[in-house]
Amino acid sequence: MGMRQAMGSTWWRMRVLRIRVHRPGRVRLTGRQWMWLVVFAATTVLVAVGVGLPSPPRTVDWTAVATARSRLARLTVLDRRPAHDVGYDRDAFGPAWTDAADVRGGGNSCDTRNDILSRDLAVTARIAIESCPRAVAAGTFVSPYTGRPISFRRGRGSAAVQIDHVVPLSYAWDLGAAQWPRPRRWAFANDPSNLLAVDADSNQNKSDSEPARWMPRLRGFHCQYAIAFIRVLDGYRLPVDAPSRSVLATALATC
């Protein structure tokens, strides 16, 4: 049932139409009834112009939430994120989207970017390219960070859809990845559990920010984002800064 129907069939009748008729053709509303009328009208306008209300959280398996809470509880906690290491080098995590990483999907003759596009998009067309015989040529998806639909077409507009590292490479570097052996860094950069197809603006705005400084614009996705972030930290034995731990715990409470 649509939002307006639901309001019309239940809420509106219960709250607004309980009025007193004083004379033919005229009605008088109480102050409380006027308040509900204003709220109803404002909500109707919001829906009509496409602003709407915040999207409700997607369904999340309670087992995943419980597991995330257990993982968060056992992470090593730092007082704050360490000062950024100016020696950070993206190349230390291997060639971008290499298929040579020892991760799920690695070595399948298709680069990591196209692996994630194939997983996250509703693919409508494919094309053979040097790095992938069945690369995504076109498709659609809804960015998990904004809830907005995006059409993808390979070419000049393909940058509208980007692949985000849930736990940023630079953040991981500052938390200890600088001391990892090369294969582990390559795996981290191409691990599907640490990757999401997202809209370009969100990816650029996030940059290398930790949860204390950036969370998805779509609040209904905060729970899933926290679960993914915690899973990667725990899987790679990385610590978490205290401010981000607090934000992640709050996000799990919304699940």
PDB file of C-alpha atoms in Angstrom:
ATOM      1  CA  MET A   1       0.000   0.000   0.000  1.00  0.00           C
ATOM      2  CA  GLY A   2       1.355   3.514  -0.896  1.00  0.00           C
ATOM      3  CA  MET A   3       2.115   6.143   1.722  1.00  0.00           C
ATOM      4  CA  ARG A   4      -0.903   8.278   0.829  1.00  0.00           C
ATOM      5  CA  GLN A   5      -3.273   5.288   0.840  1.00  0.00           C
ATOM      6  CA  ALA A   6      -2.038   4.182   4.252  1.00  0.00           C
ATOM      7  CA  MET A   7      -2.522   7.647   5.662  1.00  0.00           C
ATOM      8  CA  GLY A   8      -5.921   8.012   4.011  1.00  0.00           C
ATOM      9  CA  SER A   9      -7.290   4.671   5.239  1.00  0.00           C
ATOM     10  CA  THR A  10      -6.085   4.733   8.836  1.00  0.00           C
ATOM     11  CA  TRP A  11      -4.098   7.650  10.177  1.00  0.00           C
ATOM     12  CA  TRP A  12      -6.055  10.398   8.464  1.00  0.00           C
ATOM     13  CA  ARG A  13      -9.462   9.056   9.553  1.00  0.00           C
ATOM     14  CA  MET A  14      -8.307   8.523  13.125  1.00  0.00           C
ATOM     15  CA  ARG A  15      -6.551  11.848  13.627  1.00  0.00           C
ATOM     16  CA  VAL A  16      -8.186  14.444  11.392  1.00  0.00           C
ATOM     17  CA  LEU A  17     -11.759  13.518  10.569  1.00  0.00           C
ATOM     18  CA  ARG A  18     -12.931  13.343  14.170  1.00  0.00           C
ATOM     19  CA  ILE A  19     -14.431  16.857  13.953  1.00  0.00           C
ATOM     20  CA  ARG A  20     -17.474  18.548  15.417  1.00  0.00           C
ATOM     21  CA  VAL A  21     -20.135  19.926  13.094  1.00  0.00           C
ATOM     22  CA  HIS A  22     -21.631  23.125  14.530  1.00  0.00           C
ATOM     23  CA  ARG A  23     -23.810  24.232  11.633  1.00  0.00           C
ATOM     24  CA  PRO A  24     -24.491  23.135   8.050  1.00  0.00           C
ATOM     25  CA  GLY A  25     -21.557  23.837   5.752  1.00  0.00           C
ATOM     26  CA  ARG A  26     -19.154  24.797   8.557  1.00  0.00           C
ATOM     27  CA  VAL A  27     -16.859  22.720  10.753  1.00  0.00           C
ATOM     28  CA  ARG A  28     -14.676  23.660  13.668  1.00  0.00           C
ATOM     29  CA  LEU A  29     -11.339  21.914  14.407  1.00  0.00           C
ATOM     30  CA  THR A  30      -9.678  21.671  17.776  1.00  0.00           C
ATOM     31  CA  GLY A  31      -6.078  22.840  18.164  1.00  0.00           C
ATOM     32  CA  ARG A  32      -4.842  19.242  18.177  1.00  0.00           C
ATOM     33  CA  GLN A  33      -6.774  18.465  14.991  1.00  0.00           C
ATOM     34  CA  TRP A  34      -5.278  21.520  13.301  1.00  0.00           C
ATOM     35  CA  MET A  35      -1.816  20.240  14.250  1.00  0.00           C
ATOM     36  CA  TRP A  36      -2.445  16.851  12.621  1.00  0.00           C
ATOM     37  CA  LEU A  37      -3.888  18.563   9.550  1.00  0.00           C
ATOM     38  CA  VAL A  38      -0.731  20.636   9.106  1.00  0.00           C
ATOM     39  CA  VAL A  39       1.496  17.560   9.535  1.00  0.00           C
ATOM     40  CA  PHE A  40      -0.559  15.624   7.000  1.00  0.00           C
ATOM     41  CA  ALA A  41      -0.454  18.459   4.469  1.00  0.00           C
ATOM     42  CA  ALA A  42       3.302  18.919   4.859  1.00  0.00           C
ATOM     43  CA  THR A  43       3.920  15.207   4.406  1.00  0.00           C
ATOM     44  CA  THR A  44       1.737  15.124   1.296  1.00  0.00           C
ATOM     45  CA  VAL A  45       3.703  17.997  -0.224  1.00  0.00           C
ATOM     46  CA  LEU A  46       6.993  16.255   0.499  1.00  0.00           C
ATOM     47  CA  VAL A  47       5.825  13.118  -1.270  1.00  0.00           C
ATOM     48  CA  ALA A  48       4.412  15.067  -4.182  1.00  0.00           C
ATOM     49  CA  VAL A  49       7.658  16.914  -4.892  1.00  0.00           C
ATOM     50  CA  GLY A  50       9.754  13.784  -4.585  1.00  0.00           C
ATOM     51  CA  VAL A  51      11.542  14.613  -1.356  1.00  0.00           C
ATOM     52  CA  GLY A  52       9.731  11.992   0.674  1.00  0.00           C
ATOM     53  CA  LEU A  53      10.712  10.614   4.026  1.00  0.00           C
ATOM     54  CA  PRO A  54      14.002   8.893   4.884  1.00  0.00           C
ATOM     55  CA  SER A  55      14.185   5.415   3.380  1.00  0.00           C
ATOM     56  CA  PRO A  56      13.541   2.675   5.950  1.00  0.00           C
ATOM     57  CA  PRO A  57      16.443   0.381   6.831  1.00  0.00           C
ATOM     58  CA  ARG A  58      16.754  -2.670   4.662  1.00  0.00           C
ATOM     59  CA  THR A  59      16.176  -5.993   6.325  1.00  0.00           C
ATOM     60  CA  VAL A  60      19.303  -7.264   8.044  1.00  0.00           C
ATOM     61  CA  ASP A  61      19.820 -10.773   9.352  1.00  0.00           C
ATOM     62  CA  TRP A  62      20.028 -10.657  13.148  1.00  0.00           C
ATOM     63  CA  THR A  63      22.774 -13.278  13.104  1.00  0.00           C
ATOM     64  CA  ALA A  64      24.955 -10.892  11.089  1.00  0.00           C
ATOM     65  CA  VAL A  65      24.236  -8.098  13.558  1.00  0.00           C
ATOM     66  CA  ALA A  66      25.107 -10.269  16.558  1.00  0.00           C
ATOM     67  CA  THR A  67      28.305 -11.419  14.852  1.00  0.00           C
ATOM     68  CA  ALA A  68      29.277  -7.818  14.072  1.00  0.00           C
ATOM     69  CA  ARG A  69      28.780  -6.810  17.698  1.00  0.00           C
ATOM     70  CA  SER A  70      30.993  -9.689  18.857  1.00  0.00           C
ATOM     71  CA  ARG A  71      33.667  -8.751  16.345  1.00  0.00           C
ATOM     72  CA  LEU A  72      33.548  -5.094  17.318  1.00  0.00           C
ATOM     73  CA  ALA A  73      33.964  -6.029  20.984  1.00  0.00           C
ATOM     74  CA  ARG A  74      37.192  -7.901  20.306  1.00  0.00           C
ATOM     75  CA  LEU A  75      38.870  -5.318  18.069  1.00  0.00           C
ATOM     76  CA  THR A  76      41.918  -3.538  19.456  1.00  0.00           C
ATOM     77  CA  VAL A  77      40.945   0.077  20.094  1.00  0.00           C
ATOM     78  CA  LEU A  78      43.268   3.033  19.538  1.00  0.00           C
ATOM     79  CA  ASP A  79      42.626   6.406  21.163  1.00  0.00           C
ATOM     80  CA  ARG A  80      42.562   8.036  17.748  1.00  0.00           C
ATOM     81  CA  ARG A  81      43.550   7.408  14.167  1.00  0.00           C
ATOM     82  CA  PRO A  82      47.334   7.611  13.870  1.00  0.00           C
ATOM     83  CA  ALA A  83      48.795  10.589  12.051  1.00  0.00           C
ATOM     84  CA  HIS A  84      48.723   9.886   8.350  1.00  0.00           C
ATOM     85  CA  ASP A  85      51.916   8.280   7.069  1.00  0.00           C
ATOM     86  CA  VAL A  86      53.203  10.486   4.259  1.00  0.00           C
ATOM     87  CA  GLY A  87      54.990   7.407   2.952  1.00  0.00           C
ATOM     88  CA  TYR A  88      51.681   5.875   1.922  1.00  0.00           C
ATOM     89  CA  ASP A  89      51.772   4.603  -1.649  1.00  0.00           C
ATOM     90  CA  ARG A  90      48.704   3.256  -3.450  1.00  0.00           C
ATOM     91  CA  ASP A  91      50.988   1.105  -5.581  1.00  0.00           C
ATOM     92  CA  ALA A  92      51.948  -0.838  -2.453  1.00  0.00           C
ATOM     93  CA  PHE A  93      48.499  -2.456  -2.722  1.00  0.00           C
ATOM     94  CA  GLY A  94      49.288  -3.708  -6.216  1.00  0.00           C
ATOM     95  CA  PRO A  95      48.060  -2.697  -9.666  1.00  0.00           C
ATOM     96  CA  ALA A  96      44.551  -1.299  -9.514  1.00  0.00           C
ATOM     97  CA  TRP A  97      41.937  -4.073  -9.755  1.00  0.00           C
ATOM     98  CA  THR A  98      44.454  -6.784 -10.528  1.00  0.00           C
ATOM     99  CA  ASP A  99      43.109 -10.275 -11.099  1.00  0.00           C
ATOM    100  CA  ALA A 100      46.290 -11.719  -9.590  1.00  0.00           C
ATOM    101  CA  ALA A 101      45.241 -11.253  -5.958  1.00  0.00           C
ATOM    102  CA  ASP A 102      44.673 -14.305  -3.769  1.00  0.00           C
ATOM    103  CA  VAL A 103      41.007 -13.620  -2.987  1.00  0.00           C
ATOM    104  CA  ARG A 104      37.608 -14.984  -3.919  1.00  0.00           C
ATOM    105  CA  GLY A 105      37.233 -14.258  -7.630  1.00  0.00           C
ATOM    106  CA  GLY A 106      40.959 -13.768  -8.144  1.00  0.00           C
ATOM    107  CA  GLY A 107      42.460 -15.552 -11.130  1.00  0.00           C
ATOM    108  CA  ASN A 108      39.143 -15.782 -12.984  1.00  0.00           C
ATOM    109  CA  SER A 109      40.472 -13.880 -16.018  1.00  0.00           C
ATOM    110  CA  CYS A 110      38.425 -10.810 -15.148  1.00  0.00           C
ATOM    111  CA  ASP A 111      39.656  -7.673 -13.355  1.00  0.00           C
ATOM    112  CA  THR A 112      38.271  -6.908  -9.888  1.00  0.00           C
ATOM    113  CA  ARG A 113      36.311  -3.834 -10.983  1.00  0.00           C
ATOM    114  CA  ASN A 114      34.263  -5.862 -13.445  1.00  0.00           C
ATOM    115  CA  ASP A 115      33.810  -8.634 -10.900  1.00  0.00           C
ATOM    116  CA  ILE A 116      32.177  -6.124  -8.539  1.00  0.00           C
ATOM    117  CA  LEU A 117      30.136  -4.464 -11.280  1.00  0.00           C
ATOM    118  CA  SER A 118      28.824  -7.898 -12.265  1.00  0.00           C
ATOM    119  CA  ARG A 119      27.908  -8.614  -8.651  1.00  0.00           C
ATOM    120  CA  ASP A 120      26.289  -5.281  -7.743  1.00  0.00           C
ATOM    121  CA  LEU A 121      24.615  -4.121 -10.974  1.00  0.00           C
ATOM    122  CA  ALA A 122      21.647  -5.430 -12.906  1.00  0.00           C
ATOM    123  CA  VAL A 123      23.717  -6.041 -16.035  1.00  0.00           C
ATOM    124  CA  THR A 124      22.015  -5.389 -19.369  1.00  0.00           C
ATOM    125  CA  ALA A 125      24.987  -5.676 -21.753  1.00  0.00           C
ATOM    126  CA  ARG A 126      28.514  -7.079 -21.799  1.00  0.00           C
ATOM    127  CA  ILE A 127      31.604  -6.607 -23.916  1.00  0.00           C
ATOM    128  CA  ALA A 128      34.976  -8.302 -24.271  1.00  0.00           C
ATOM    129  CA  ILE A 129      37.976  -6.202 -23.224  1.00  0.00           C
ATOM    130  CA  GLU A 130      41.612  -7.034 -22.570  1.00  0.00           C
ATOM    131  CA  SER A 131      41.189  -7.435 -18.813  1.00  0.00           C
ATOM    132  CA  CYS A 132      37.835  -9.265 -18.913  1.00  0.00           C
ATOM    133  CA  PRO A 133      36.149 -11.319 -21.648  1.00  0.00           C
ATOM    134  CA  ARG A 134      32.697 -10.521 -20.206  1.00  0.00           C
ATOM    135  CA  ALA A 135      33.118  -6.985 -18.921  1.00  0.00           C
ATOM    136  CA  VAL A 136      30.031  -5.001 -17.973  1.00  0.00           C
ATOM    137  CA  ALA A 137      29.020  -2.688 -20.808  1.00  0.00           C
ATOM    138  CA  ALA A 138      25.745  -1.418 -19.371  1.00  0.00           C
ATOM    139  CA  GLY A 139      23.529  -1.865 -16.361  1.00  0.00           C
ATOM    140  CA  THR A 140      21.590  -0.205 -13.574  1.00  0.00           C
ATOM    141  CA  PHE A 141      21.804  -0.156  -9.804  1.00  0.00           C
ATOM    142  CA  VAL A 142      20.853   1.811  -6.713  1.00  0.00           C
ATOM    143  CA  SER A 143      23.803   3.318  -4.870  1.00  0.00           C
ATOM    144  CA  PRO A 144      23.780   1.919  -1.324  1.00  0.00           C
ATOM    145  CA  TYR A 145      25.226   5.183  -0.034  1.00  0.00           C
ATOM    146  CA  THR A 146      22.426   7.449  -1.304  1.00  0.00           C
ATOM    147  CA  GLY A 147      19.532   5.214  -2.362  1.00  0.00           C
ATOM    148  CA  ARG A 148      19.539   6.865  -5.789  1.00  0.00           C
ATOM    149  CA  PRO A 149      19.272   4.826  -9.030  1.00  0.00           C
ATOM    150  CA  ILE A 150      22.142   5.108 -11.513  1.00  0.00           C
ATOM    151  CA  SER A 151      22.449   3.955 -15.104  1.00  0.00           C
ATOM    152  CA  PHE A 152      25.871   2.670 -16.083  1.00  0.00           C
ATOM    153  CA  ARG A 153      27.235   2.628 -19.617  1.00  0.00           C
ATOM    154  CA  ARG A 154      30.829   1.835 -20.451  1.00  0.00           C
ATOM    155  CA  GLY A 155      32.720   4.758 -21.924  1.00  0.00           C
ATOM    156  CA  ARG A 156      33.014   8.380 -20.933  1.00  0.00           C
ATOM    157  CA  GLY A 157      30.182   8.073 -18.417  1.00  0.00           C
ATOM    158  CA  SER A 158      31.445   4.921 -16.723  1.00  0.00           C
ATOM    159  CA  ALA A 159      33.070   6.954 -13.929  1.00  0.00           C
ATOM    160  CA  ALA A 160      29.573   7.687 -12.576  1.00  0.00           C
ATOM    161  CA  VAL A 161      29.820   4.294 -10.902  1.00  0.00           C
ATOM    162  CA  GLN A 162      32.933   3.713  -8.806  1.00  0.00           C
ATOM    163  CA  ILE A 163      34.178   0.881  -6.612  1.00  0.00           C
ATOM    164  CA  ASP A 164      34.639   1.911  -2.996  1.00  0.00           C
ATOM    165  CA  HIS A 165      36.955   0.278  -0.484  1.00  0.00           C
ATOM    166  CA  VAL A 166      34.696   0.078   2.569  1.00  0.00           C
ATOM    167  CA  VAL A 167      37.806   0.200   4.762  1.00  0.00           C
ATOM    168  CA  PRO A 168      39.957   2.703   2.837  1.00  0.00           C
ATOM    169  CA  LEU A 169      43.443   1.633   1.788  1.00  0.00           C
ATOM    170  CA  SER A 170      45.055   4.710   3.339  1.00  0.00           C
ATOM    171  CA  TYR A 171      43.227   4.123   6.623  1.00  0.00           C
ATOM    172  CA  ALA A 172      44.368   0.493   6.671  1.00  0.00           C
ATOM    173  CA  TRP A 173      47.922   1.625   5.899  1.00  0.00           C
ATOM    174  CA  ASP A 174      47.912   3.948   8.918  1.00  0.00           C
ATOM    175  CA  LEU A 175      46.517   1.184  11.147  1.00  0.00           C
ATOM    176  CA  GLY A 176      49.188  -1.354  10.267  1.00  0.00           C
ATOM    177  CA  ALA A 177      48.942  -2.441   6.647  1.00  0.00           C
ATOM    178  CA  ALA A 178      52.241  -0.677   5.973  1.00  0.00           C
ATOM    179  CA  GLN A 179      53.948  -3.634   7.651  1.00  0.00           C
ATOM    180  CA  TRP A 180      52.043  -6.319   5.753  1.00  0.00           C
ATOM    181  CA  PRO A 181      53.705  -8.489   3.117  1.00  0.00           C
ATOM    182  CA  ARG A 182      52.818  -7.603  -0.459  1.00  0.00           C
ATOM    183  CA  PRO A 183      50.379 -10.516  -1.094  1.00  0.00           C
ATOM    184  CA  ARG A 184      48.300  -9.515   1.933  1.00  0.00           C
ATOM    185  CA  ARG A 185      48.029  -5.904   0.753  1.00  0.00           C
ATOM    186  CA  TRP A 186      47.076  -7.048  -2.761  1.00  0.00           C
ATOM    187  CA  ALA A 187      44.388  -9.277  -1.282  1.00  0.00           C
ATOM    188  CA  PHE A 188      43.042  -6.470   0.903  1.00  0.00           C
ATOM    189  CA  ALA A 189      42.721  -4.100  -2.068  1.00  0.00           C
ATOM    190  CA  ASN A 190      40.799  -6.658  -4.138  1.00  0.00           C
ATOM    191  CA  ASP A 191      38.802  -8.545  -1.516  1.00  0.00           C
ATOM    192  CA  PRO A 192      35.100  -8.521  -2.559  1.00  0.00           C
ATOM    193  CA  SER A 193      34.070  -8.244   1.102  1.00  0.00           C
ATOM    194  CA  ASN A 194      35.771  -4.829   1.190  1.00  0.00           C
ATOM    195  CA  LEU A 195      34.331  -3.535  -2.089  1.00  0.00           C
ATOM    196  CA  LEU A 196      31.040  -1.909  -3.109  1.00  0.00           C
ATOM    197  CA  ALA A 197      29.827  -0.303  -6.313  1.00  0.00           C
ATOM    198  CA  VAL A 198      28.702   3.214  -5.353  1.00  0.00           C
ATOM    199  CA  ASP A 199      27.952   6.596  -6.885  1.00  0.00           C
ATOM    200  CA  ALA A 200      30.979   8.702  -7.765  1.00  0.00           C
ATOM    201  CA  ASP A 201      30.083  11.659  -5.527  1.00  0.00           C
ATOM    202  CA  SER A 202      29.885   9.492  -2.409  1.00  0.00           C
ATOM    203  CA  ASN A 203      33.172   7.813  -3.200  1.00  0.00           C
ATOM    204  CA  GLN A 204      34.905  11.143  -3.703  1.00  0.00           C
ATOM    205  CA  ASN A 205      33.380  12.686  -0.586  1.00  0.00           C
ATOM    206  CA  LYS A 206      34.376   9.734   1.551  1.00  0.00           C
ATOM    207  CA  SER A 207      37.968   9.633   0.265  1.00  0.00           C
ATOM    208  CA  ASP A 208      40.009   7.828   2.972  1.00  0.00           C
ATOM    209  CA  SER A 209      37.750   8.827   5.856  1.00  0.00           C
ATOM    210  CA  GLU A 210      37.043   6.524   8.779  1.00  0.00           C
ATOM    211  CA  PRO A 211      33.487   6.188  10.215  1.00  0.00           C
ATOM    212  CA  ALA A 212      34.130   8.955  12.771  1.00  0.00           C
ATOM    213  CA  ARG A 213      34.455  11.393   9.867  1.00  0.00           C
ATOM    214  CA  TRP A 214      32.153   9.874   7.234  1.00  0.00           C
ATOM    215  CA  MET A 215      29.110   7.637   7.071  1.00  0.00           C
ATOM    216  CA  PRO A 216      26.795   7.009   4.089  1.00  0.00           C
ATOM    217  CA  ARG A 217      24.265   9.717   3.403  1.00  0.00           C
ATOM    218  CA  LEU A 218      21.499   7.095   3.429  1.00  0.00           C
ATOM    219  CA  ARG A 219      20.939   6.448   7.122  1.00  0.00           C
ATOM    220  CA  GLY A 220      19.025   3.295   6.302  1.00  0.00           C
ATOM    221  CA  PHE A 221      22.326   1.771   5.143  1.00  0.00           C
ATOM    222  CA  HIS A 222      24.351   2.621   8.259  1.00  0.00           C
ATOM    223  CA  CYS A 223      23.739  -0.796   9.781  1.00  0.00           C
ATOM    224  CA  GLN A 224      24.964  -2.690   6.703  1.00  0.00           C
ATOM    225  CA  TYR A 225      27.933  -0.357   6.324  1.00  0.00           C
ATOM    226  CA  ALA A 226      28.962  -0.912   9.937  1.00  0.00           C
ATOM    227  CA  ILE A 227      28.669  -4.695   9.564  1.00  0.00           C
ATOM    228  CA  ALA A 228      30.868  -4.643   6.454  1.00  0.00           C
ATOM    229  CA  PHE A 229      33.431  -2.262   7.994  1.00  0.00           C
ATOM    230  CA  ILE A 230      33.746  -4.350  11.156  1.00  0.00           C
ATOM    231  CA  ARG A 231      33.973  -7.608   9.208  1.00  0.00           C
ATOM    232  CA  VAL A 232      36.949  -6.331   7.212  1.00  0.00           C
ATOM    233  CA  LEU A 233      38.778  -4.921  10.251  1.00  0.00           C
ATOM    234  CA  ASP A 234      38.323  -8.176  12.116  1.00  0.00           C
ATOM    235  CA  GLY A 235      39.212 -10.356   9.141  1.00  0.00           C
ATOM    236  CA  TYR A 236      42.492  -8.539   8.580  1.00  0.00           C
ATOM    237  CA  ARG A 237      43.265  -8.082  12.289  1.00  0.00           C
ATOM    238  CA  LEU A 238      43.234  -4.311  12.097  1.00  0.00           C
ATOM    239  CA  PRO A 239      42.476  -2.075  15.108  1.00  0.00           C
ATOM    240  CA  VAL A 240      39.868   0.666  15.166  1.00  0.00           C
ATOM    241  CA  ASP A 241      40.107   4.232  16.449  1.00  0.00           C
ATOM    242  CA  ALA A 242      37.904   4.957  19.456  1.00  0.00           C
ATOM    243  CA  PRO A 243      35.743   7.664  17.810  1.00  0.00           C
ATOM    244  CA  SER A 244      34.975   5.325  14.904  1.00  0.00           C
ATOM    245  CA  ARG A 245      34.227   2.468  17.258  1.00  0.00           C
ATOM    246  CA  SER A 246      31.579   4.613  18.911  1.00  0.00           C
ATOM    247  CA  VAL A 247      30.017   5.483  15.544  1.00  0.00           C
ATOM    248  CA  LEU A 248      29.997   1.832  14.461  1.00  0.00           C
ATOM    249  CA  ALA A 249      28.361   0.747  17.726  1.00  0.00           C
ATOM    250  CA  THR A 250      25.669   3.395  17.240  1.00  0.00           C
ATOM    251  CA  ALA A 251      25.080   2.215  13.679  1.00  0.00           C
ATOM    252  CA  LEU A 252      24.625  -1.384  14.853  1.00  0.00           C
ATOM    253  CA  ALA A 253      22.011  -0.153  17.304  1.00  0.00           C
ATOM    254  CA  THR A 254      19.899   0.979  14.313  1.00  0.00           C
ATOM    255  CA  CYS A 255      19.774  -2.484  12.748  1.00  0.00           C
TER     256      CYS A 255
END
